[in-house]
């Protein structure tokens, strides 16, 4: 099993002030991997610090692929050291409400996936609630989208937003099966607009979720946090360790 990872958006404010110190702190909490959300900022320096700390780069989000020259984005991603590239949104929510919209989304993602493959990488997509709430022929839009994606395009399922969007998350994961290569493992009250909690401190059925996607990379994220975010990361690590996640 891959080492437990942290989506660095969780610590975005601290990261902007002291990147190296934040990465040291994350490694000190026992996390073995990180998932950047901006691979374009000093990729060489980031890779050096991560390597020095023994941190694996599990994957990276890459909004930049939707707006910048793909070649420079893929070069930066190669430098930070991962081959899993994830589009974390940035596509109009309305596109997920119709079959035609989903076809346009799939065409865009499939095209980017072909470019990623030319660089030895795989492209994935990360959901929020708006890919879950709409129903297309009785299925969650994300499920309908998966049918339109080329086999090499994977999903990073944000388990919290999937539940907020109305999904039975373990069932969703079982249905998507091998399409899911990564999970955002997060917790909280399960409603929009409220701060998240440490994993294990909210309403999410975390053990069932992990069991439904045994091979997927586990990546902890808190979009917002009412208390100290590093304490929440430490508590998340402890809880997941109790479930056998390394």
PDB file of C-alpha atoms in Angstrom:
ATOM      1  CA  UNK A   1       0.000   0.000   0.000  1.00  0.00           C
ATOM      2  CA  UNK A   2       1.222   3.486  -0.827  1.00  0.00           C
ATOM      3  CA  UNK A   3       2.180   5.878   1.988  1.00  0.00           C
ATOM      4  CA  UNK A   4      -0.535   8.132   3.387  1.00  0.00           C
ATOM      5  CA  UNK A   5      -0.595  11.450   1.541  1.00  0.00           C
ATOM      6  CA  UNK A   6      -1.759  15.013   2.242  1.00  0.00           C
ATOM      7  CA  UNK A   7      -3.347  17.352  -0.283  1.00  0.00           C
ATOM      8  CA  UNK A   8      -1.307  20.508   0.274  1.00  0.00           C
ATOM      9  CA  UNK A   9      -4.334  22.752  -0.273  1.00  0.00           C
ATOM     10  CA  UNK A  10      -5.068  21.799   3.343  1.00  0.00           C
ATOM     11  CA  UNK A  11      -2.112  23.910   4.491  1.00  0.00           C
ATOM     12  CA  UNK A  12      -2.149  26.500   1.699  1.00  0.00           C
ATOM     13  CA  UNK A  13      -1.768  29.557   3.922  1.00  0.00           C
ATOM     14  CA  UNK A  14       1.142  28.169   5.916  1.00  0.00           C
ATOM     15  CA  UNK A  15       2.684  26.790   2.726  1.00  0.00           C
ATOM     16  CA  UNK A  16       2.718  30.223   1.115  1.00  0.00           C
ATOM     17  CA  UNK A  17       4.637  31.597   4.095  1.00  0.00           C
ATOM     18  CA  UNK A  18       7.118  28.742   4.635  1.00  0.00           C
ATOM     19  CA  UNK A  19       6.979  25.897   2.141  1.00  0.00           C
ATOM     20  CA  UNK A  20      10.009  24.023   3.389  1.00  0.00           C
ATOM     21  CA  UNK A  21       8.958  24.286   7.019  1.00  0.00           C
ATOM     22  CA  UNK A  22       5.472  23.025   6.241  1.00  0.00           C
ATOM     23  CA  UNK A  23       6.796  20.030   4.327  1.00  0.00           C
ATOM     24  CA  UNK A  24       9.115  19.213   7.229  1.00  0.00           C
ATOM     25  CA  UNK A  25       6.170  19.411   9.615  1.00  0.00           C
ATOM     26  CA  UNK A  26       4.036  17.107   7.464  1.00  0.00           C
ATOM     27  CA  UNK A  27       6.854  14.569   7.280  1.00  0.00           C
ATOM     28  CA  UNK A  28       7.260  14.879  11.044  1.00  0.00           C
ATOM     29  CA  UNK A  29       3.609  13.945  11.546  1.00  0.00           C
ATOM     30  CA  UNK A  30       4.319  10.623   9.863  1.00  0.00           C
ATOM     31  CA  UNK A  31       2.910  11.264   6.402  1.00  0.00           C
ATOM     32  CA  UNK A  32       4.945   9.703   3.636  1.00  0.00           C
ATOM     33  CA  UNK A  33       3.553  11.553   0.640  1.00  0.00           C
ATOM     34  CA  UNK A  34       2.068  14.847  -0.496  1.00  0.00           C
ATOM     35  CA  UNK A  35      -0.213  15.956  -3.315  1.00  0.00           C
ATOM     36  CA  UNK A  36       0.596  19.481  -4.583  1.00  0.00           C
ATOM     37  CA  UNK A  37      -2.121  21.719  -5.970  1.00  0.00           C
ATOM     38  CA  UNK A  38       0.229  24.033  -7.877  1.00  0.00           C
ATOM     39  CA  UNK A  39       3.066  22.186  -9.622  1.00  0.00           C
ATOM     40  CA  UNK A  40       4.126  25.326 -11.487  1.00  0.00           C
ATOM     41  CA  UNK A  41       5.656  27.164  -8.528  1.00  0.00           C
ATOM     42  CA  UNK A  42       9.360  26.273  -8.200  1.00  0.00           C
ATOM     43  CA  UNK A  43       9.009  22.609  -9.157  1.00  0.00           C
ATOM     44  CA  UNK A  44      12.752  21.972  -8.918  1.00  0.00           C
ATOM     45  CA  UNK A  45      12.982  23.422  -5.414  1.00  0.00           C
ATOM     46  CA  UNK A  46       9.878  21.547  -4.316  1.00  0.00           C
ATOM     47  CA  UNK A  47      11.282  18.249  -5.567  1.00  0.00           C
ATOM     48  CA  UNK A  48      14.559  18.810  -3.759  1.00  0.00           C
ATOM     49  CA  UNK A  49      12.882  19.438  -0.412  1.00  0.00           C
ATOM     50  CA  UNK A  50      10.472  16.523  -0.840  1.00  0.00           C
ATOM     51  CA  UNK A  51      13.337  14.191  -1.732  1.00  0.00           C
ATOM     52  CA  UNK A  52      15.397  15.388   1.230  1.00  0.00           C
ATOM     53  CA  UNK A  53      12.476  14.646   3.551  1.00  0.00           C
ATOM     54  CA  UNK A  54      11.709  11.271   1.985  1.00  0.00           C
ATOM     55  CA  UNK A  55       8.285  12.450   0.825  1.00  0.00           C
ATOM     56  CA  UNK A  56       6.762  10.807  -2.229  1.00  0.00           C
ATOM     57  CA  UNK A  57       4.664  12.958  -4.554  1.00  0.00           C
ATOM     58  CA  UNK A  58       1.570  10.816  -4.816  1.00  0.00           C
ATOM     59  CA  UNK A  59      -0.073  12.873  -7.557  1.00  0.00           C
ATOM     60  CA  UNK A  60      -0.690  16.506  -8.368  1.00  0.00           C
ATOM     61  CA  UNK A  61      -3.623  18.715  -9.164  1.00  0.00           C
ATOM     62  CA  UNK A  62      -3.109  20.742 -12.313  1.00  0.00           C
ATOM     63  CA  UNK A  63      -5.633  23.516 -12.904  1.00  0.00           C
ATOM     64  CA  UNK A  64      -2.955  24.993 -15.138  1.00  0.00           C
ATOM     65  CA  UNK A  65      -3.697  22.416 -17.837  1.00  0.00           C
ATOM     66  CA  UNK A  66      -6.984  24.211 -18.503  1.00  0.00           C
ATOM     67  CA  UNK A  67      -5.339  27.568 -19.163  1.00  0.00           C
ATOM     68  CA  UNK A  68      -1.617  27.262 -19.890  1.00  0.00           C
ATOM     69  CA  UNK A  69       0.564  25.669 -22.526  1.00  0.00           C
ATOM     70  CA  UNK A  70       0.356  21.925 -21.729  1.00  0.00           C
ATOM     71  CA  UNK A  71       4.029  21.294 -22.502  1.00  0.00           C
ATOM     72  CA  UNK A  72       5.265  23.557 -19.713  1.00  0.00           C
ATOM     73  CA  UNK A  73       2.770  22.079 -17.278  1.00  0.00           C
ATOM     74  CA  UNK A  74       3.810  18.506 -18.018  1.00  0.00           C
ATOM     75  CA  UNK A  75       7.476  19.472 -17.715  1.00  0.00           C
ATOM     76  CA  UNK A  76       6.839  20.937 -14.261  1.00  0.00           C
ATOM     77  CA  UNK A  77       4.950  17.815 -13.206  1.00  0.00           C
ATOM     78  CA  UNK A  78       7.784  15.598 -14.398  1.00  0.00           C
ATOM     79  CA  UNK A  79      10.155  17.683 -12.311  1.00  0.00           C
ATOM     80  CA  UNK A  80       8.168  17.325  -9.095  1.00  0.00           C
ATOM     81  CA  UNK A  81       8.134  13.588  -9.656  1.00  0.00           C
ATOM     82  CA  UNK A  82       4.720  12.071 -10.277  1.00  0.00           C
ATOM     83  CA  UNK A  83       2.904  10.547 -13.224  1.00  0.00           C
ATOM     84  CA  UNK A  84      -0.651  11.044 -11.902  1.00  0.00           C
ATOM     85  CA  UNK A  85      -2.068  14.377 -13.077  1.00  0.00           C
ATOM     86  CA  UNK A  86      -5.500  15.451 -11.854  1.00  0.00           C
ATOM     87  CA  UNK A  87      -7.940  18.068 -13.118  1.00  0.00           C
ATOM     88  CA  UNK A  88      -9.553  19.268  -9.863  1.00  0.00           C
ATOM     89  CA  UNK A  89     -12.467  21.207 -11.308  1.00  0.00           C
ATOM     90  CA  UNK A  90     -12.435  24.355 -13.393  1.00  0.00           C
ATOM     91  CA  UNK A  91     -15.109  23.022 -15.755  1.00  0.00           C
ATOM     92  CA  UNK A  92     -18.520  24.718 -15.660  1.00  0.00           C
ATOM     93  CA  UNK A  93     -20.885  22.994 -13.234  1.00  0.00           C
ATOM     94  CA  UNK A  94     -23.717  23.139 -15.777  1.00  0.00           C
ATOM     95  CA  UNK A  95     -21.830  20.708 -18.023  1.00  0.00           C
ATOM     96  CA  UNK A  96     -22.574  17.932 -15.542  1.00  0.00           C
ATOM     97  CA  UNK A  97     -26.343  18.336 -15.783  1.00  0.00           C
ATOM     98  CA  UNK A  98     -26.939  16.958 -19.314  1.00  0.00           C
ATOM     99  CA  UNK A  99     -25.688  14.124 -21.491  1.00  0.00           C
ATOM    100  CA  UNK A 100     -24.412  16.631 -24.064  1.00  0.00           C
ATOM    101  CA  UNK A 101     -22.499  18.473 -21.377  1.00  0.00           C
ATOM    102  CA  UNK A 102     -20.928  15.269 -20.137  1.00  0.00           C
ATOM    103  CA  UNK A 103     -19.887  14.430 -23.697  1.00  0.00           C
ATOM    104  CA  UNK A 104     -18.087  17.770 -23.939  1.00  0.00           C
ATOM    105  CA  UNK A 105     -16.357  17.189 -20.591  1.00  0.00           C
ATOM    106  CA  UNK A 106     -15.287  13.711 -21.672  1.00  0.00           C
ATOM    107  CA  UNK A 107     -13.910  14.991 -24.968  1.00  0.00           C
ATOM    108  CA  UNK A 108     -11.838  17.573 -23.137  1.00  0.00           C
ATOM    109  CA  UNK A 109     -10.496  15.125 -20.571  1.00  0.00           C
ATOM    110  CA  UNK A 110      -9.785  12.449 -23.183  1.00  0.00           C
ATOM    111  CA  UNK A 111      -7.830  14.982 -25.231  1.00  0.00           C
ATOM    112  CA  UNK A 112      -5.746  16.010 -22.230  1.00  0.00           C
ATOM    113  CA  UNK A 113      -5.218  12.341 -21.372  1.00  0.00           C
ATOM    114  CA  UNK A 114      -3.698  11.722 -24.782  1.00  0.00           C
ATOM    115  CA  UNK A 115      -1.276  14.595 -24.205  1.00  0.00           C
ATOM    116  CA  UNK A 116      -0.443  13.271 -20.737  1.00  0.00           C
ATOM    117  CA  UNK A 117       0.232   9.817 -22.166  1.00  0.00           C
ATOM    118  CA  UNK A 118       2.781  11.323 -24.545  1.00  0.00           C
ATOM    119  CA  UNK A 119       4.687  12.425 -21.425  1.00  0.00           C
ATOM    120  CA  UNK A 120       4.356   9.045 -19.707  1.00  0.00           C
ATOM    121  CA  UNK A 121       1.588  10.277 -17.410  1.00  0.00           C
ATOM    122  CA  UNK A 122      -2.040   9.450 -16.651  1.00  0.00           C
ATOM    123  CA  UNK A 123      -4.772  12.045 -16.375  1.00  0.00           C
ATOM    124  CA  UNK A 124      -7.480  11.952 -13.727  1.00  0.00           C
ATOM    125  CA  UNK A 125     -10.486  13.968 -12.645  1.00  0.00           C
ATOM    126  CA  UNK A 126     -11.445  15.038  -9.109  1.00  0.00           C
ATOM    127  CA  UNK A 127     -15.088  15.566  -8.195  1.00  0.00           C
ATOM    128  CA  UNK A 128     -16.946  17.999  -5.998  1.00  0.00           C
ATOM    129  CA  UNK A 129     -20.667  17.770  -5.183  1.00  0.00           C
ATOM    130  CA  UNK A 130     -21.819  19.125  -8.536  1.00  0.00           C
ATOM    131  CA  UNK A 131     -20.732  16.000 -10.406  1.00  0.00           C
ATOM    132  CA  UNK A 132     -22.751  13.891  -7.941  1.00  0.00           C
ATOM    133  CA  UNK A 133     -26.018  15.771  -7.387  1.00  0.00           C
ATOM    134  CA  UNK A 134     -27.228  15.708 -11.031  1.00  0.00           C
ATOM    135  CA  UNK A 135     -28.739  12.443 -12.194  1.00  0.00           C
ATOM    136  CA  UNK A 136     -28.328  11.284 -15.765  1.00  0.00           C
ATOM    137  CA  UNK A 137     -30.627   8.356 -16.583  1.00  0.00           C
ATOM    138  CA  UNK A 138     -30.919   7.638 -12.874  1.00  0.00           C
ATOM    139  CA  UNK A 139     -27.186   7.611 -12.187  1.00  0.00           C
ATOM    140  CA  UNK A 140     -24.867  10.168 -10.638  1.00  0.00           C
ATOM    141  CA  UNK A 141     -23.337  12.367 -13.322  1.00  0.00           C
ATOM    142  CA  UNK A 142     -19.859  11.187 -12.331  1.00  0.00           C
ATOM    143  CA  UNK A 143     -20.857   7.598 -13.072  1.00  0.00           C
ATOM    144  CA  UNK A 144     -22.241   8.586 -16.460  1.00  0.00           C
ATOM    145  CA  UNK A 145     -19.081  10.557 -17.185  1.00  0.00           C
ATOM    146  CA  UNK A 146     -16.911   7.552 -16.361  1.00  0.00           C
ATOM    147  CA  UNK A 147     -18.582   5.604 -19.165  1.00  0.00           C
ATOM    148  CA  UNK A 148     -17.516   8.282 -21.663  1.00  0.00           C
ATOM    149  CA  UNK A 149     -13.890   8.492 -20.585  1.00  0.00           C
ATOM    150  CA  UNK A 150     -11.093   6.558 -22.224  1.00  0.00           C
ATOM    151  CA  UNK A 151      -9.930   3.632 -20.084  1.00  0.00           C
ATOM    152  CA  UNK A 152      -6.676   5.340 -19.128  1.00  0.00           C
ATOM    153  CA  UNK A 153      -8.484   8.311 -17.549  1.00  0.00           C
ATOM    154  CA  UNK A 154      -8.827   7.686 -13.815  1.00  0.00           C
ATOM    155  CA  UNK A 155     -10.875   9.249 -11.030  1.00  0.00           C
ATOM    156  CA  UNK A 156      -9.779  10.749  -7.757  1.00  0.00           C
ATOM    157  CA  UNK A 157     -12.972  10.501  -5.737  1.00  0.00           C
ATOM    158  CA  UNK A 158     -13.431  13.168  -3.112  1.00  0.00           C
ATOM    159  CA  UNK A 159     -15.375  11.016  -0.693  1.00  0.00           C
ATOM    160  CA  UNK A 160     -16.718  13.901   1.391  1.00  0.00           C
ATOM    161  CA  UNK A 161     -18.138  15.862  -1.523  1.00  0.00           C
ATOM    162  CA  UNK A 162     -19.544  12.656  -2.966  1.00  0.00           C
ATOM    163  CA  UNK A 163     -21.538  12.144   0.231  1.00  0.00           C
ATOM    164  CA  UNK A 164     -22.603  15.793   0.354  1.00  0.00           C
ATOM    165  CA  UNK A 165     -23.818  15.367  -3.222  1.00  0.00           C
ATOM    166  CA  UNK A 166     -26.064  12.511  -2.175  1.00  0.00           C
ATOM    167  CA  UNK A 167     -24.043   9.404  -2.974  1.00  0.00           C
ATOM    168  CA  UNK A 168     -23.747   6.215  -1.004  1.00  0.00           C
ATOM    169  CA  UNK A 169     -19.981   6.554  -1.139  1.00  0.00           C
ATOM    170  CA  UNK A 170     -18.939   2.906  -0.618  1.00  0.00           C
ATOM    171  CA  UNK A 171     -21.459   1.821  -3.262  1.00  0.00           C
ATOM    172  CA  UNK A 172     -20.240   4.539  -5.638  1.00  0.00           C
ATOM    173  CA  UNK A 173     -16.658   3.379  -5.211  1.00  0.00           C
ATOM    174  CA  UNK A 174     -17.550  -0.264  -5.744  1.00  0.00           C
ATOM    175  CA  UNK A 175     -19.379   0.653  -8.927  1.00  0.00           C
ATOM    176  CA  UNK A 176     -16.490   2.708 -10.298  1.00  0.00           C
ATOM    177  CA  UNK A 177     -14.068  -0.041  -9.254  1.00  0.00           C
ATOM    178  CA  UNK A 178     -10.637   0.102 -10.919  1.00  0.00           C
ATOM    179  CA  UNK A 179     -11.375   3.536 -12.393  1.00  0.00           C
ATOM    180  CA  UNK A 180     -10.606   4.986  -8.920  1.00  0.00           C
ATOM    181  CA  UNK A 181      -6.866   5.363  -8.320  1.00  0.00           C
ATOM    182  CA  UNK A 182      -7.020   7.907  -5.480  1.00  0.00           C
ATOM    183  CA  UNK A 183      -9.343   8.979  -2.676  1.00  0.00           C
ATOM    184  CA  UNK A 184      -9.594  12.275  -0.883  1.00  0.00           C
ATOM    185  CA  UNK A 185     -10.228  11.048   2.639  1.00  0.00           C
ATOM    186  CA  UNK A 186     -11.887  13.775   4.662  1.00  0.00           C
ATOM    187  CA  UNK A 187     -14.505  14.234   7.327  1.00  0.00           C
ATOM    188  CA  UNK A 188     -16.884  16.738   8.808  1.00  0.00           C
ATOM    189  CA  UNK A 189     -20.591  17.397   9.379  1.00  0.00           C
ATOM    190  CA  UNK A 190     -21.524  16.411   5.824  1.00  0.00           C
ATOM    191  CA  UNK A 191     -23.064  19.724   4.799  1.00  0.00           C
ATOM    192  CA  UNK A 192     -21.890  22.546   2.553  1.00  0.00           C
ATOM    193  CA  UNK A 193     -20.381  25.610   4.147  1.00  0.00           C
ATOM    194  CA  UNK A 194     -19.291  24.050   7.436  1.00  0.00           C
ATOM    195  CA  UNK A 195     -15.646  23.486   8.436  1.00  0.00           C
ATOM    196  CA  UNK A 196     -14.172  20.047   8.093  1.00  0.00           C
ATOM    197  CA  UNK A 197     -12.853  17.985  10.968  1.00  0.00           C
ATOM    198  CA  UNK A 198     -10.013  15.557  11.423  1.00  0.00           C
ATOM    199  CA  UNK A 199     -10.693  12.247   9.708  1.00  0.00           C
ATOM    200  CA  UNK A 200     -12.648  10.152  12.190  1.00  0.00           C
ATOM    201  CA  UNK A 201     -14.215  13.202  13.817  1.00  0.00           C
ATOM    202  CA  UNK A 202     -17.261  13.616  11.594  1.00  0.00           C
ATOM    203  CA  UNK A 203     -20.073  11.700   9.942  1.00  0.00           C
ATOM    204  CA  UNK A 204     -18.173   9.912   7.174  1.00  0.00           C
ATOM    205  CA  UNK A 205     -18.185   6.073   7.168  1.00  0.00           C
ATOM    206  CA  UNK A 206     -14.433   5.990   6.719  1.00  0.00           C
ATOM    207  CA  UNK A 207     -13.792   2.256   7.303  1.00  0.00           C
ATOM    208  CA  UNK A 208     -16.443   1.286   4.750  1.00  0.00           C
ATOM    209  CA  UNK A 209     -15.100   3.821   2.260  1.00  0.00           C
ATOM    210  CA  UNK A 210     -11.554   2.493   2.529  1.00  0.00           C
ATOM    211  CA  UNK A 211     -12.740  -1.084   2.213  1.00  0.00           C
ATOM    212  CA  UNK A 212     -14.631  -0.203  -0.988  1.00  0.00           C
ATOM    213  CA  UNK A 213     -11.473   1.030  -2.733  1.00  0.00           C
ATOM    214  CA  UNK A 214      -8.651  -1.046  -1.273  1.00  0.00           C
ATOM    215  CA  UNK A 215      -6.066  -0.194  -3.914  1.00  0.00           C
ATOM    216  CA  UNK A 216      -6.646   3.557  -4.140  1.00  0.00           C
ATOM    217  CA  UNK A 217      -4.139   6.055  -2.809  1.00  0.00           C
ATOM    218  CA  UNK A 218      -5.356   7.576   0.485  1.00  0.00           C
ATOM    219  CA  UNK A 219      -4.949  11.360   0.500  1.00  0.00           C
ATOM    220  CA  UNK A 220      -6.070  13.393   3.510  1.00  0.00           C
ATOM    221  CA  UNK A 221      -7.578  16.814   2.870  1.00  0.00           C
ATOM    222  CA  UNK A 222      -9.333  19.495   4.879  1.00  0.00           C
ATOM    223  CA  UNK A 223     -10.743  22.289   2.733  1.00  0.00           C
ATOM    224  CA  UNK A 224     -11.346  24.359   5.860  1.00  0.00           C
ATOM    225  CA  UNK A 225     -10.723  23.692   9.524  1.00  0.00           C
ATOM    226  CA  UNK A 226     -12.221  25.303  12.631  1.00  0.00           C
ATOM    227  CA  UNK A 227      -9.182  24.536  14.767  1.00  0.00           C
ATOM    228  CA  UNK A 228      -5.450  24.098  14.221  1.00  0.00           C
ATOM    229  CA  UNK A 229      -4.993  22.412  10.867  1.00  0.00           C
ATOM    230  CA  UNK A 230      -1.787  20.625  11.861  1.00  0.00           C
ATOM    231  CA  UNK A 231      -3.495  19.157  14.921  1.00  0.00           C
ATOM    232  CA  UNK A 232      -6.276  17.956  12.627  1.00  0.00           C
ATOM    233  CA  UNK A 233      -3.702  16.369  10.324  1.00  0.00           C
ATOM    234  CA  UNK A 234      -2.045  14.669  13.303  1.00  0.00           C
ATOM    235  CA  UNK A 235      -5.403  13.357  14.545  1.00  0.00           C
ATOM    236  CA  UNK A 236      -6.285  12.168  11.038  1.00  0.00           C
ATOM    237  CA  UNK A 237      -3.008  10.296  10.830  1.00  0.00           C
ATOM    238  CA  UNK A 238      -3.595   8.641  14.190  1.00  0.00           C
ATOM    239  CA  UNK A 239      -7.125   7.598  13.277  1.00  0.00           C
ATOM    240  CA  UNK A 240      -6.155   6.181   9.905  1.00  0.00           C
ATOM    241  CA  UNK A 241      -3.219   4.359  11.480  1.00  0.00           C
ATOM    242  CA  UNK A 242      -5.711   2.697  13.838  1.00  0.00           C
ATOM    243  CA  UNK A 243      -7.486   1.396  10.714  1.00  0.00           C
ATOM    244  CA  UNK A 244      -4.243  -0.034   9.341  1.00  0.00           C
ATOM    245  CA  UNK A 245      -3.397   2.778   6.918  1.00  0.00           C
ATOM    246  CA  UNK A 246       0.357   3.338   6.991  1.00  0.00           C
TER     247      UNK A 246
END
